[in-house]
mmCIF file of C-alpha atoms in Angstrom:
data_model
loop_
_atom_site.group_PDB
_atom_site.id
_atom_site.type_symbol
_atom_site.label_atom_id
_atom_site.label_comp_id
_atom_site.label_asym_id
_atom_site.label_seq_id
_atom_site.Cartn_x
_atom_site.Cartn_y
_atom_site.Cartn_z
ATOM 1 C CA UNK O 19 119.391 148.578 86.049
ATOM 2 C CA UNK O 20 121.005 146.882 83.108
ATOM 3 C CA UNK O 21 118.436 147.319 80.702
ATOM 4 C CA UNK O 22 115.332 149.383 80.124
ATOM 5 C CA UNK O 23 112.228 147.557 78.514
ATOM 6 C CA UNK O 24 110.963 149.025 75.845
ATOM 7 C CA UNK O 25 107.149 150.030 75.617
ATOM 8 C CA UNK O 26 106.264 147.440 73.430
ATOM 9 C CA UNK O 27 107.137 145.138 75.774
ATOM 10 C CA UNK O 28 105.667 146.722 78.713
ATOM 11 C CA UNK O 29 102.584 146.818 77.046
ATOM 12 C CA UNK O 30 102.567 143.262 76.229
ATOM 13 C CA UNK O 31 103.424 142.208 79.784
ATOM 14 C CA UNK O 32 99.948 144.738 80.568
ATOM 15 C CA UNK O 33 97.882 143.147 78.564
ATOM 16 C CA UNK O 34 95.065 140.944 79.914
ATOM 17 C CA UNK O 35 96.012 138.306 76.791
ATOM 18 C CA UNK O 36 98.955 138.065 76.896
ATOM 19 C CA UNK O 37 100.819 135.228 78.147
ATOM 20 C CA UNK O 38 103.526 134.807 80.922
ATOM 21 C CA UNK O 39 105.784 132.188 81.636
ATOM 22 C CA UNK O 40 108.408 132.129 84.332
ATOM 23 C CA UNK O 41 111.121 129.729 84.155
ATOM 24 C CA UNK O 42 113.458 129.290 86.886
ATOM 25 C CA UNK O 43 116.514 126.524 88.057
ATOM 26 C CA UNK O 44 116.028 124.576 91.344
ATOM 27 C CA UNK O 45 119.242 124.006 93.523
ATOM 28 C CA UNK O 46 119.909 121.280 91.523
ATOM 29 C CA UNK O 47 119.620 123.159 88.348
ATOM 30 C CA UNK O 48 116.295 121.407 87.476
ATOM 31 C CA UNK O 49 114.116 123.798 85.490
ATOM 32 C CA UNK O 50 110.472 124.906 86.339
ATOM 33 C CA UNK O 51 108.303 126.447 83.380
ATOM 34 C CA UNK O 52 105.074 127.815 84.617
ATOM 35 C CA UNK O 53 102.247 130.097 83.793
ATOM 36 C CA UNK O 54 102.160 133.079 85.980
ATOM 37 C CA UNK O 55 99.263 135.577 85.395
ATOM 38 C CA UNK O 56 100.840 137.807 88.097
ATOM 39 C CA UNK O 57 103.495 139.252 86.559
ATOM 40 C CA UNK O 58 104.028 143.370 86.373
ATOM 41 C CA UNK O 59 106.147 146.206 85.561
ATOM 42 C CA UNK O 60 106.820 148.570 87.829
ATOM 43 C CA UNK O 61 107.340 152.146 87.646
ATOM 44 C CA UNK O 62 110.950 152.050 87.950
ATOM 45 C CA UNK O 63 111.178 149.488 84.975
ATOM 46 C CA UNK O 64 111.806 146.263 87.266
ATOM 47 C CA UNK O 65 109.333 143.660 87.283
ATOM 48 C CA UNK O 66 107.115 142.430 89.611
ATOM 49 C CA UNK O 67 105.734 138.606 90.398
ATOM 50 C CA UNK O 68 103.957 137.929 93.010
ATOM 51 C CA UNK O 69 103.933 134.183 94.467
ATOM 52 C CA UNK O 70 100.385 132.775 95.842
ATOM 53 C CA UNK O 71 102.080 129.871 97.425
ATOM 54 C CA UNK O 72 104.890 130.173 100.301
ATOM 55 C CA UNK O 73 106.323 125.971 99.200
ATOM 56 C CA UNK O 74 105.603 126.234 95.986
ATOM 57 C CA UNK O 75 108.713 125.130 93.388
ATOM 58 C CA UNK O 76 108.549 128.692 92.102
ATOM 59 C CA UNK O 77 108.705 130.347 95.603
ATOM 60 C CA UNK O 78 111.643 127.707 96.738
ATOM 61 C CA UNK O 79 113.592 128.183 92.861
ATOM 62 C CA UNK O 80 113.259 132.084 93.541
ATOM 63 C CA UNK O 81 114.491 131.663 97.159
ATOM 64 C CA UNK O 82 117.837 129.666 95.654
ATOM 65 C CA UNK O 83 118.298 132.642 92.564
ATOM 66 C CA UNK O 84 118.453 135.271 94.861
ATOM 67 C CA UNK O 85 120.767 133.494 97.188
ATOM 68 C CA UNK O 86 123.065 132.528 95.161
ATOM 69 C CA UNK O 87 122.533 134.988 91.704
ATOM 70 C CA UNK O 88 120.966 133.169 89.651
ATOM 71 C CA UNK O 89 119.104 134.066 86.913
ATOM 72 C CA UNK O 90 115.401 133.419 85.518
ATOM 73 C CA UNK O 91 113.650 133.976 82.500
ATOM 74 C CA UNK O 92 110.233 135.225 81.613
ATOM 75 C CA UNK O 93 108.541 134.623 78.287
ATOM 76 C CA UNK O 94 105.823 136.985 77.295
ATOM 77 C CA UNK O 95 103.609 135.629 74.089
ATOM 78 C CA UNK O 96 101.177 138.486 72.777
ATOM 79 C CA UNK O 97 97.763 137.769 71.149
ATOM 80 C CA UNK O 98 99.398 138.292 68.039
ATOM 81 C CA UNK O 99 102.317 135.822 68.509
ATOM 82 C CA UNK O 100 104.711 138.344 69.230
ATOM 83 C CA UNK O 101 107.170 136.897 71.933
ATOM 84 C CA UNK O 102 109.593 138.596 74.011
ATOM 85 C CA UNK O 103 112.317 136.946 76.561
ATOM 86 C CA UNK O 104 113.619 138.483 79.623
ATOM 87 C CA UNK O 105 116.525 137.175 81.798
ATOM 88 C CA UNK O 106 116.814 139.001 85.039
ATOM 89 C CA UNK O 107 117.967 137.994 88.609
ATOM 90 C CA UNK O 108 115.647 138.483 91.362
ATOM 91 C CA UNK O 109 116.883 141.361 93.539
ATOM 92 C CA UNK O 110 113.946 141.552 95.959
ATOM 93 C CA UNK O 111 111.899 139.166 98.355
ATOM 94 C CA UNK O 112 109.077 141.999 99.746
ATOM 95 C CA UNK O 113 107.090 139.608 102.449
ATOM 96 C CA UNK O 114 105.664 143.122 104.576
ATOM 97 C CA UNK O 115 105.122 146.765 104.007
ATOM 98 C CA UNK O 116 103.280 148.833 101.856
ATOM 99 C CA UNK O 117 103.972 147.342 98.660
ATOM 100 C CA UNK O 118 103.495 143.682 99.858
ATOM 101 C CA UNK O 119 99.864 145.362 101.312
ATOM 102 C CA UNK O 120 98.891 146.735 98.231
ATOM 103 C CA UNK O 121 100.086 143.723 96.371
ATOM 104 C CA UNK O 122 98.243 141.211 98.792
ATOM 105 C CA UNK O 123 94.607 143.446 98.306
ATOM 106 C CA UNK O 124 95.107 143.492 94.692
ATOM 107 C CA UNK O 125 95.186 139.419 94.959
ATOM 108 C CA UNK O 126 92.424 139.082 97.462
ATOM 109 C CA UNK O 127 90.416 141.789 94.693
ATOM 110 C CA UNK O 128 91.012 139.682 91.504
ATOM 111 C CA UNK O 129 91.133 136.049 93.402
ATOM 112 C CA UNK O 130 89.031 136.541 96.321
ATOM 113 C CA UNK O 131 89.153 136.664 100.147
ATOM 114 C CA UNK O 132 90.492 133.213 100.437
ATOM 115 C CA UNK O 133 93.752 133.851 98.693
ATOM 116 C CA UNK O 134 96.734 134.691 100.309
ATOM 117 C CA UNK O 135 99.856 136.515 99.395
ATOM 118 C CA UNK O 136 103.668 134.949 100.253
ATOM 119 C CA UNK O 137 106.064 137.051 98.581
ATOM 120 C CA UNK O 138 106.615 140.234 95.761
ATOM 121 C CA UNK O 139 109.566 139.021 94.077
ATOM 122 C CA UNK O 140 111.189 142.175 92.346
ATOM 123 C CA UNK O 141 113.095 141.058 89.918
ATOM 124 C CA UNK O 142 115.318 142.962 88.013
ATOM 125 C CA UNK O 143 116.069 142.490 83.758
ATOM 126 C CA UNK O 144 119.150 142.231 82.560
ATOM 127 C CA UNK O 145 118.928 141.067 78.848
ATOM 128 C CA UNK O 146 115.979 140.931 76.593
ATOM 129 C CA UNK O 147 115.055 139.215 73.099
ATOM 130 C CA UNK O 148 112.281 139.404 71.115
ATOM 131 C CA UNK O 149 111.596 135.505 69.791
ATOM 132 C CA UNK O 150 109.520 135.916 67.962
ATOM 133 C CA UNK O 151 109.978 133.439 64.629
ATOM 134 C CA UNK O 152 110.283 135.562 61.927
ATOM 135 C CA UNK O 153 112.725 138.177 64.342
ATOM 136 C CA UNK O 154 114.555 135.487 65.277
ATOM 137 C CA UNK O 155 114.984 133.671 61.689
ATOM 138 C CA UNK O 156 115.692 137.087 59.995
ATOM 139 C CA UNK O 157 118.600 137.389 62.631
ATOM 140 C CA UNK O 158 120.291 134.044 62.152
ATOM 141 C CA UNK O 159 120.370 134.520 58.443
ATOM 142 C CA UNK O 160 121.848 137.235 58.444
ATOM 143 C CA UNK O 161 123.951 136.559 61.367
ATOM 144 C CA UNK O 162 124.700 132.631 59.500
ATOM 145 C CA UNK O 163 123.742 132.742 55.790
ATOM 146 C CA UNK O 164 125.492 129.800 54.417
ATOM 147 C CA UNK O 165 123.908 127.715 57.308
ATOM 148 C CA UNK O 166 121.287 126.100 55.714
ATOM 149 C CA UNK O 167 119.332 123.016 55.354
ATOM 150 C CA UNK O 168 120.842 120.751 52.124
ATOM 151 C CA UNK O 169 117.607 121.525 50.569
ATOM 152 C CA UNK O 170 116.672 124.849 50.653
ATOM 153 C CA UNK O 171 120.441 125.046 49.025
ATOM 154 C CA UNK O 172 119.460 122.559 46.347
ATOM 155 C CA UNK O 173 116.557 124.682 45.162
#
């Protein structure tokens, strides 16, 4: 695994509030931003999506990363604004088996009997940034200080 998530951000991707967003590249490197509410960590620090919808542009964007290596991102926002990026490559498709079975029960649990399961992507982080504004602005200062805006230099 190339990197280990911190706790922090495993408890953000945990909680109920928090936000998810999973952003991946169709074949024709179009992007595709969505809300997922089905994304988890797994014990062995990978992370786990699982797709409702066997056409969907997610499903067919995912099928096209692992195939050919390319990455996606996932944005979790906490309740407090906090926000954390994670680039990863799928490395798993998990369509049967145990896992998929417990995955596809939890669905039918939270959604209801009339929702199906297609796949558990497994997808496996390889870089992650917290975004947050103030992070992020403290960085680039430090990282650029004498690129500013003319008028914050006029002051």
């Amino acid at each position: 695994m190339s990197v280990k998530l911190s706790e922090e951000i495993i408890n953000a991707i945990k909680d109920k509030q928090s936000v998810k967003v999973l952003a991946s590249i169709s074949k024709d490197g179009i992007p595709h931003v969505t809300v997922k509410d089905s994304i988890k960590v797994l014990e062995d620090g990978r992370i786990a999506y699982y797709e409702l919808l066997e056409s969907s542009q997610t499903q067919r964007n995912l099928v096209f990363s692992i195939w050919f290596n390319k990455q996606v991102a996932i944005n979790v926002i906490t309740k407090d604004s906090k926000s954390y990026l994670i680039k990863g490559k799928p490395y798993k498709a998990i369509i049967a088996g145990q896992q998929f079975e417990k995955a596809y029960n939890e669905v039918q649990e939270k959604l209801g009997k009339d929702h199906d399961l297609s796949t558990v992507w497994i997808i496996e982080p390889e870089v992650v940034y917290e975004e947050t504004y103030s992070v992020k602005r403290e960085i680039i200062e430090k990282e650029h200080p004498y690129v500013l805006h003319f008028d914050r230099i006029a002051k």
